[in-house]
Short mmCIF file of C-alpha atoms in Angstrom, two decimals:
data_model
loop_
_atom_site.label_atom_id
_atom_site.label_comp_id
_atom_site.label_asym_id
_atom_site.label_seq_id
_atom_site.Cartn_x
_atom_site.Cartn_y
_atom_site.Cartn_z
CA MET A 1059 -0.17 0.25 -0.05
CA SER A 1060 1.98 3.33 -1.30
CA ILE A 1061 1.63 6.97 0.17
CA MET A 1062 -0.33 7.96 -3.44
CA LYS A 1063 -2.42 5.07 -2.94
CA PHE A 1064 -4.03 6.81 0.52
CA ILE A 1065 -3.45 10.18 -1.12
CA LYS A 1066 -5.70 9.28 -4.02
CA GLN A 1067 -8.47 7.46 -1.71
CA HIS A 1068 -8.53 10.99 0.99
CA LEU A 1069 -8.49 13.34 -1.70
CA TYR A 1070 -11.77 14.74 -1.08
CA ARG A 1071 -10.95 15.41 2.57
CA LEU A 1072 -7.04 17.29 1.62
CA LEU A 1073 -9.03 19.13 -0.17
CA PHE A 1074 -11.53 20.62 1.87
CA ASP A 1075 -9.41 20.95 4.46
CA GLY A 1076 -6.95 23.18 1.98
CA LEU A 1077 -10.26 24.45 0.66
CA ILE A 1078 -10.85 25.68 4.48
CA LEU A 1079 -7.24 27.22 5.60
CA SER A 1080 -8.34 29.29 3.02
CA LEU A 1081 -10.98 31.03 3.92
CA MET A 1082 -9.88 31.18 7.21
CA ASP A 1083 -6.64 33.06 5.70
CA SER A 1084 -8.88 34.93 3.76
CA VAL A 1085 -11.04 36.43 6.60
CA LEU A 1086 -8.02 36.79 8.71
CA ALA A 1087 -6.19 38.60 6.34
CA THR A 1088 -9.60 40.79 5.19
CA SER A 1089 -10.09 41.90 8.36
CA VAL A 1090 -7.52 43.20 10.46
CA PRO A 1091 -4.24 45.78 9.23
CA LEU A 1092 -2.14 43.30 6.55
CA SER A 1093 1.11 44.65 7.64
CA GLN A 1094 0.62 43.87 11.47
CA SER A 1095 -1.45 40.12 11.02
CA LEU A 1096 1.03 38.12 7.94
CA LYS A 1097 3.32 37.16 10.36
CA ASP A 1098 0.16 35.37 12.61
CA ILE A 1099 -1.11 34.22 9.94
CA MET A 1100 1.79 32.16 8.81
CA TYR A 1101 2.28 30.81 12.55
CA LEU A 1102 -0.51 29.81 12.61
CA ASN A 1103 -1.17 28.33 9.38
CA LEU A 1104 2.35 26.06 10.03
CA VAL A 1105 0.49 25.23 13.87
CA ILE A 1106 -3.03 23.72 11.33
CA MET A 1107 -0.68 21.87 8.57
CA PHE A 1108 1.34 20.30 11.08
CA THR A 1109 -1.88 19.12 12.93
CA ILE A 1110 -2.99 17.92 9.11
CA LEU A 1111 -0.05 15.97 9.05
CA MET A 1112 0.48 14.86 11.63
CA ARG A 1113 -3.51 13.11 11.26
CA GLU A 1114 -2.57 12.84 8.10
CA THR A 1115 0.55 10.54 8.78
CA ILE A 1116 -1.40 9.18 11.60
CA LEU A 1117 -4.83 7.62 8.99
CA PHE A 1118 -2.46 6.47 6.83
CA ARG A 1119 -0.46 4.06 9.24
CA ARG A 1120 -3.31 2.99 10.23
CA TRP A 1121 -4.58 2.46 6.43
CA LYS A 1122 -1.61 0.85 5.75
CA ASN A 1123 -1.65 -2.28 8.52
CA SER A 1124 -5.05 -2.48 7.25
CA TYR A 1125 -4.42 -3.36 3.87
CA ASP A 1126 -1.41 -5.49 4.38
CA GLN A 1127 -1.73 -7.68 5.57
CA LEU A 1128 -4.74 -8.90 3.47
CA HIS A 1129 -2.38 -7.96 0.15
CA HIS A 1130 0.51 -10.38 1.94
CA GLN A 1131 -2.66 -13.36 1.75
CA LEU A 1132 -3.33 -12.56 -1.64
CA GLN A 1133 0.85 -12.73 -2.76
CA GLU A 1134 1.36 -16.22 -0.13
CA ASN A 1135 -2.56 -17.44 -2.22
CA ASP A 1136 -3.73 -18.08 1.92
CA VAL A 1137 -6.72 -16.36 1.26
CA HIS A 1138 -9.88 -19.84 1.63
CA ASN A 1139 -8.62 -21.01 5.10
CA ASN A 1140 -8.47 -16.97 7.33
CA VAL A 1141 -10.13 -14.54 7.42
CA PRO A 1142 -7.54 -11.52 6.49
CA ILE A 1143 -9.17 -8.29 7.94
CA LEU A 1144 -9.59 -8.15 11.31
CA GLY A 1145 -10.65 -4.48 11.79
CA GLN A 1146 -14.25 -3.13 12.77
CA SER A 1147 -14.55 -0.25 9.73
CA VAL A 1148 -17.47 -0.71 7.52
CA GLU A 1149 -14.99 -0.99 4.92
CA GLU A 1150 -13.41 -3.94 6.35
CA ASP A 1151 -16.49 -5.56 7.22
CA LEU A 1152 -17.59 -5.09 4.30
CA ILE A 1153 -13.94 -6.66 2.41
CA ARG A 1154 -15.54 -9.93 5.38
CA LYS A 1155 -18.30 -10.41 3.98
CA ILE A 1156 -17.59 -9.90 0.41
CA HIS A 1157 -14.15 -12.77 0.97
CA ARG A 1158 -16.83 -14.79 2.99
CA TYR A 1159 -19.21 -15.31 0.12
CA HIS A 1160 -16.67 -16.42 -2.10
CA VAL A 1161 -14.70 -18.81 -0.06
CA ALA A 1162 -18.31 -20.16 0.60
CA LYS A 1163 -19.44 -20.17 -3.56
CA SER A 1164 -15.94 -21.99 -4.01
CA ASP A 1165 -16.20 -24.35 -2.05
CA LEU A 1166 -19.97 -25.58 -2.71
CA LYS A 1167 -18.14 -25.55 -6.95
CA VAL A 1168 -15.58 -27.53 -5.36
CA LEU A 1169 -18.15 -29.96 -4.19
CA GLU A 1170 -20.37 -29.77 -6.87
CA ILE A 1171 -17.09 -30.54 -9.59
CA LYS A 1172 -15.98 -33.13 -7.19
CA ASP A 1173 -19.65 -35.12 -7.24
CA LYS A 1174 -20.07 -35.03 -10.82
CA MET A 1175 -16.33 -36.14 -11.50
CA ASP A 1176 -17.62 -39.41 -8.62
CA GLU A 1177 -20.05 -40.15 -11.18
CA ILE A 1178 -18.17 -40.17 -13.38
CA ASN A 1179 -15.15 -42.04 -11.62
CA ASP A 1180 -19.19 -44.63 -11.09
CA TYR A 1181 -20.04 -44.66 -14.30
CA ILE A 1182 -16.58 -45.70 -15.88
CA THR A 1183 -15.44 -47.84 -13.05
CA LYS A 1184 -18.95 -50.23 -13.83
CA TRP A 1185 -18.54 -49.48 -17.50
CA THR A 1186 -15.19 -51.43 -17.37
CA HIS A 1187 -16.61 -54.30 -15.13
CA GLU A 1188 -19.45 -54.58 -17.70
CA ILE A 1189 -17.02 -54.42 -20.64
CA LYS A 1190 -14.68 -57.05 -19.89
CA MET A 1191 -17.29 -59.84 -20.44
CA PRO A 1192 -17.36 -59.16 -24.30
CA ILE A 1193 -13.97 -59.95 -24.60
CA THR A 1194 -13.81 -62.08 -22.50
CA VAL A 1195 -16.80 -64.25 -24.81
CA LEU A 1196 -14.47 -63.10 -28.21
CA GLU A 1197 -11.57 -64.67 -26.03
CA LEU A 1198 -13.03 -67.82 -26.57
CA ILE A 1199 -14.78 -67.33 -30.21
CA ALA A 1200 -10.45 -66.81 -30.95
CA CYS A 1201 -9.28 -69.35 -29.11
CA GLU A 1202 -12.23 -70.78 -31.76
CA VAL A 1203 -11.22 -69.04 -34.80
CA GLU A 1204 -6.64 -70.43 -34.89
CA ASN A 1205 -8.14 -74.34 -35.19
CA PHE A 1206 -9.22 -72.17 -38.76
CA SER A 1207 -7.09 -69.48 -40.04
CA THR A 1208 -4.03 -69.23 -37.55
CA ASP A 1209 -3.62 -65.36 -40.38
CA LYS A 1210 -6.80 -64.19 -38.91
CA ALA A 1211 -7.06 -66.01 -34.75
CA LYS A 1212 -3.41 -63.67 -34.36
CA GLU A 1213 -5.59 -60.27 -36.17
CA LEU A 1214 -8.09 -61.00 -33.79
CA ARG A 1215 -5.73 -61.91 -30.92
CA ILE A 1216 -3.74 -58.55 -31.67
CA GLU A 1217 -7.02 -56.28 -31.11
CA ILE A 1218 -8.24 -58.31 -27.92
CA ASP A 1219 -5.15 -57.46 -25.92
CA ARG A 1220 -5.03 -53.97 -27.59
CA LEU A 1221 -8.76 -53.47 -26.60
CA ARG A 1222 -8.00 -54.97 -22.82
CA TYR A 1223 -5.05 -53.10 -22.38
CA LEU A 1224 -7.58 -49.04 -23.72
CA VAL A 1225 -9.93 -50.91 -20.63
CA GLY A 1226 -7.40 -51.05 -18.40
CA GLN A 1227 -5.52 -47.89 -19.29
CA VAL A 1228 -9.36 -46.01 -19.22
CA LEU A 1229 -10.00 -47.35 -15.58
CA HIS A 1230 -6.43 -46.15 -14.17
CA ILE A 1231 -7.06 -43.13 -15.56
CA SER A 1232 -9.77 -42.94 -14.34
CA ARG A 1233 -8.36 -44.17 -10.63
CA ALA A 1234 -5.58 -41.94 -10.72
CA ASN A 1235 -6.19 -38.78 -10.10
CA SER A 1236 -7.33 -40.05 -6.36
CA LEU A 1237 -3.55 -43.13 -6.63
CA SER A 1238 -3.81 -41.93 -3.26
CA GLU A 1239 -6.59 -44.03 -1.59
CA ASP A 1240 -5.83 -46.89 -2.93
CA LEU A 1241 -2.26 -48.01 -1.89
CA SER A 1242 -1.34 -50.75 -0.24
CA TYR A 1243 3.17 -50.84 0.39
CA GLN A 1244 4.68 -53.66 0.91
CA GLU A 1245 8.19 -55.70 -0.27
CA VAL A 1246 8.06 -56.93 -3.41
CA HIS A 1247 10.70 -58.84 -5.44
CA LEU A 1248 11.40 -57.73 -8.88
CA ASP A 1249 12.21 -60.44 -10.07
CA THR A 1250 9.14 -62.07 -9.49
CA LEU A 1251 6.88 -59.47 -10.46
CA ILE A 1252 8.57 -58.72 -13.70
CA LYS A 1253 7.82 -62.29 -15.08
CA GLU A 1254 3.96 -62.39 -14.02
CA VAL A 1255 3.89 -58.88 -15.62
CA ILE A 1256 5.74 -60.66 -18.62
CA LYS A 1257 3.52 -64.00 -18.47
CA SER A 1258 0.10 -61.78 -18.34
CA ASN A 1259 1.72 -59.61 -21.68
CA MET A 1260 2.50 -63.11 -23.25
CA ASN A 1261 0.86 -61.92 -26.30
CA LEU A 1262 2.23 -58.86 -26.44
CA PHE A 1263 5.68 -59.96 -27.10
CA ILE A 1264 4.93 -62.58 -28.47
CA HIS A 1265 2.27 -60.98 -31.27
CA SER A 1266 5.19 -57.93 -31.51
CA ASN A 1267 8.48 -60.17 -31.95
CA MET A 1268 9.95 -59.02 -29.72
CA GLU A 1269 13.00 -60.81 -27.64
CA ILE A 1270 12.95 -60.24 -23.92
CA ARG A 1271 16.25 -60.22 -22.35
CA LEU A 1272 16.39 -60.46 -18.72
CA GLY A 1273 18.58 -59.73 -16.51
CA ASP A 1274 19.74 -59.41 -12.26
CA LEU A 1275 16.54 -58.43 -11.10
CA ASN A 1276 16.77 -59.81 -7.56
CA HIS A 1277 16.05 -56.76 -5.28
CA GLU A 1278 13.47 -55.82 -3.11
CA VAL A 1279 11.68 -52.41 -3.06
CA LEU A 1280 9.15 -50.89 -0.80
CA THR A 1281 6.42 -50.58 -3.95
CA ASP A 1282 2.69 -51.18 -4.25
CA THR A 1283 2.54 -54.21 -6.03
CA LYS A 1284 -0.57 -53.67 -8.76
CA TRP A 1285 -0.03 -49.84 -9.79
CA LEU A 1286 3.47 -51.30 -9.98
CA THR A 1287 2.55 -54.16 -12.36
CA TYR A 1288 0.29 -50.89 -14.39
CA ILE A 1289 3.47 -48.88 -14.65
CA CYS A 1290 5.38 -51.94 -16.70
CA GLU A 1291 2.43 -53.21 -18.47
CA GLN A 1292 2.43 -49.46 -19.88
CA LEU A 1293 6.18 -49.59 -20.61
CA PHE A 1294 5.97 -52.63 -22.47
CA ASN A 1295 2.49 -51.59 -24.23
CA ASN A 1296 5.47 -48.21 -25.67
CA ALA A 1297 8.65 -50.65 -25.95
CA CYS A 1298 6.11 -53.27 -28.53
CA LYS A 1299 4.39 -49.87 -30.26
CA TYR A 1300 7.60 -48.20 -30.94
CA GLY A 1301 9.71 -50.72 -31.57
CA LYS A 1302 12.06 -52.36 -34.11
CA GLU A 1303 11.19 -55.94 -36.46
CA ASN A 1304 12.23 -58.86 -34.00
CA GLY A 1305 13.48 -56.07 -31.52
CA TRP A 1306 14.76 -56.74 -27.62
CA ILE A 1307 13.22 -55.59 -24.48
CA GLU A 1308 15.90 -55.69 -21.73
CA ILE A 1309 15.52 -56.07 -18.61
CA ASN A 1310 17.68 -55.34 -14.78
CA SER A 1311 17.94 -53.86 -12.23
CA PHE A 1312 20.94 -52.92 -10.66
CA LYS A 1313 21.41 -50.70 -6.60
CA ASN A 1314 24.36 -48.92 -5.47
CA GLU A 1315 25.02 -47.06 -1.29
CA GLU A 1316 21.16 -45.62 -1.79
CA LYS A 1317 18.24 -46.60 -4.54
CA ILE A 1318 17.72 -49.04 -5.77
CA TYR A 1319 16.91 -49.13 -10.08
CA LEU A 1320 14.83 -50.58 -12.42
CA SER A 1321 15.45 -50.05 -15.87
CA ILE A 1322 13.66 -51.65 -19.41
CA ARG A 1323 15.63 -50.69 -22.31
CA ASP A 1324 14.41 -51.07 -26.19
CA ASN A 1325 16.05 -50.53 -28.86
CA GLY A 1326 13.69 -49.56 -30.80
CA LEU A 1327 12.61 -45.42 -32.37
CA GLY A 1328 13.71 -44.21 -29.48
CA ILE A 1329 13.06 -40.01 -29.15
CA PRO A 1330 13.76 -37.10 -31.37
CA ILE A 1331 15.82 -35.39 -28.79
CA GLN A 1332 13.09 -32.18 -29.36
CA ASP A 1333 10.60 -34.36 -27.92
CA ILE A 1334 12.03 -36.12 -25.46
CA GLU A 1335 11.56 -32.81 -22.43
CA ARG A 1336 8.15 -33.40 -23.23
CA VAL A 1337 6.82 -36.65 -22.87
CA TRP A 1338 5.41 -36.26 -19.50
CA ASP A 1339 3.14 -33.97 -20.48
CA LYS A 1340 -0.85 -34.96 -21.12
CA GLY A 1341 -1.59 -35.89 -24.35
CA PHE A 1342 1.61 -35.31 -26.54
CA THR A 1343 2.22 -37.80 -28.85
CA GLY A 1344 5.61 -36.32 -30.84
CA GLU A 1345 7.44 -37.71 -33.72
CA ASN A 1346 6.21 -40.99 -33.85
CA GLY A 1347 3.29 -40.88 -32.18
CA ARG A 1348 2.11 -39.05 -34.97
CA LYS A 1349 3.35 -41.57 -37.12
CA GLY A 1350 1.54 -44.47 -35.75
CA ASN A 1351 -1.90 -42.56 -35.06
CA ARG A 1352 -2.65 -45.04 -32.61
CA SER A 1353 -1.35 -43.40 -29.49
CA THR A 1354 -2.86 -41.37 -26.94
CA GLY A 1355 -0.09 -39.22 -25.10
CA MET A 1356 -1.18 -41.12 -21.96
CA GLY A 1357 0.85 -43.74 -21.18
CA LEU A 1358 4.20 -42.14 -20.42
CA TYR A 1359 2.26 -39.00 -19.14
CA LEU A 1360 0.27 -41.60 -15.95
CA VAL A 1361 3.70 -43.60 -15.88
CA HIS A 1362 5.46 -40.48 -14.18
CA LYS A 1363 2.36 -39.28 -12.21
CA ILE A 1364 1.73 -43.23 -10.86
CA ALA A 1365 5.58 -43.14 -10.32
CA ASN A 1366 4.95 -39.95 -8.51
CA GLN A 1367 2.37 -40.44 -6.05
CA LEU A 1368 4.62 -43.93 -5.10
CA GLY A 1369 7.15 -41.50 -4.35
CA HIS A 1370 9.68 -43.43 -7.27
CA GLU A 1371 11.47 -41.42 -9.79
CA VAL A 1372 11.32 -41.73 -13.58
CA SER A 1373 13.76 -40.78 -15.71
CA ILE A 1374 14.11 -41.51 -19.41
CA GLU A 1375 16.86 -41.75 -22.56
CA SER A 1376 16.42 -41.64 -25.68
CA GLU A 1377 19.00 -41.43 -29.01
CA VAL A 1378 16.76 -41.53 -32.47
CA HIS A 1379 17.24 -45.51 -34.33
CA LYS A 1380 19.04 -46.70 -31.60
CA GLY A 1381 16.23 -47.09 -28.81
CA THR A 1382 14.76 -45.95 -25.49
CA CYS A 1383 16.04 -45.99 -21.51
CA ILE A 1384 13.07 -45.87 -18.88
CA THR A 1385 14.86 -46.41 -15.13
CA ILE A 1386 12.46 -46.09 -11.77
CA GLU A 1387 14.57 -45.53 -8.85
CA PHE A 1388 13.37 -47.19 -5.38
CA SER A 1389 14.77 -46.02 -1.94
CA GLN A 1390 16.15 -48.74 -0.76
CA LEU A 1391 14.50 -50.74 2.30
CA VAL A 1392 17.57 -50.89 5.19
CA ASP A 1393 16.55 -46.62 4.80
CA LEU A 1394 12.57 -46.68 4.83
CA HIS A 1395 12.97 -48.74 7.70
CA VAL A 1396 15.37 -46.85 9.58
CA THR A 1397 12.87 -43.59 8.65
CA LYS A 1398 9.75 -45.93 10.01
CA MET A 1399 11.84 -46.68 12.78
CA SER A 1400 12.55 -42.76 13.86
CA LEU A 1401 9.29 -40.97 13.02
#
């Protein structure tokens, strides 16, 4: 709050003070001989102006203190939980009422949006469960078709797997915003988890002619099995989608004194350098995504978001025509146990 704003806001009062002082000087100057009263009039003017200056200084300090707190809280974006105006003036009371009105209106709007989001999420959850039945029927049909036409059965199996993958992605997107309510941490052996994910996605690797190369996965990490499984499925799907013909995926883990790392490397198309910084962005498909016209731009976005919620760091390295390596970083179990015991 500057003094110029104060003068501008109280300009009429200051002009009125100046007008009163001018009238008083005029009366005094005309009522007595000017040669005898000029010094007295000037002295009186100085006294009155000093008095006015003192009054305005006090008023300015009170005015400034009244608004500095509100201004600070607006900058800190902390007005929602605090009533910033504590004074009892009419102006401060009006600001307080306006503030409360907007907080109540904002809370109501948030509740309305939350209700709508809950309704949409409920619908998506029910829909994804209902769609599993027709997918299961299609899988049974695919098994029968495999006896007559290998090529057609292969195409049908690919599309069924893709349908199952997309349905799963919709379900996980709907749950991603409330992920913190669904976490269940436990010690997970990476070798066991990775082999389970490979087994459940075997058709994906077979149809992609992708070779799986397993390295040392003999490490245990503290994580949520379901969500880490989903992250790995997303990364395997990406590796197959953007892999080379008869390409490979290499899965390895290692640790140092502080962290355990899980890396998933492929020898696929690689990501152009101008796209690397944006691969975690929601809906970003990049140059490779536009070529295939099948990318949703949601896979790596969800991987990054879920990993952050789990407390894991995720990073990416890539080079065009040489492949991509995504690394998930876990805290060591011993560190987590020590932290837990010290709390």
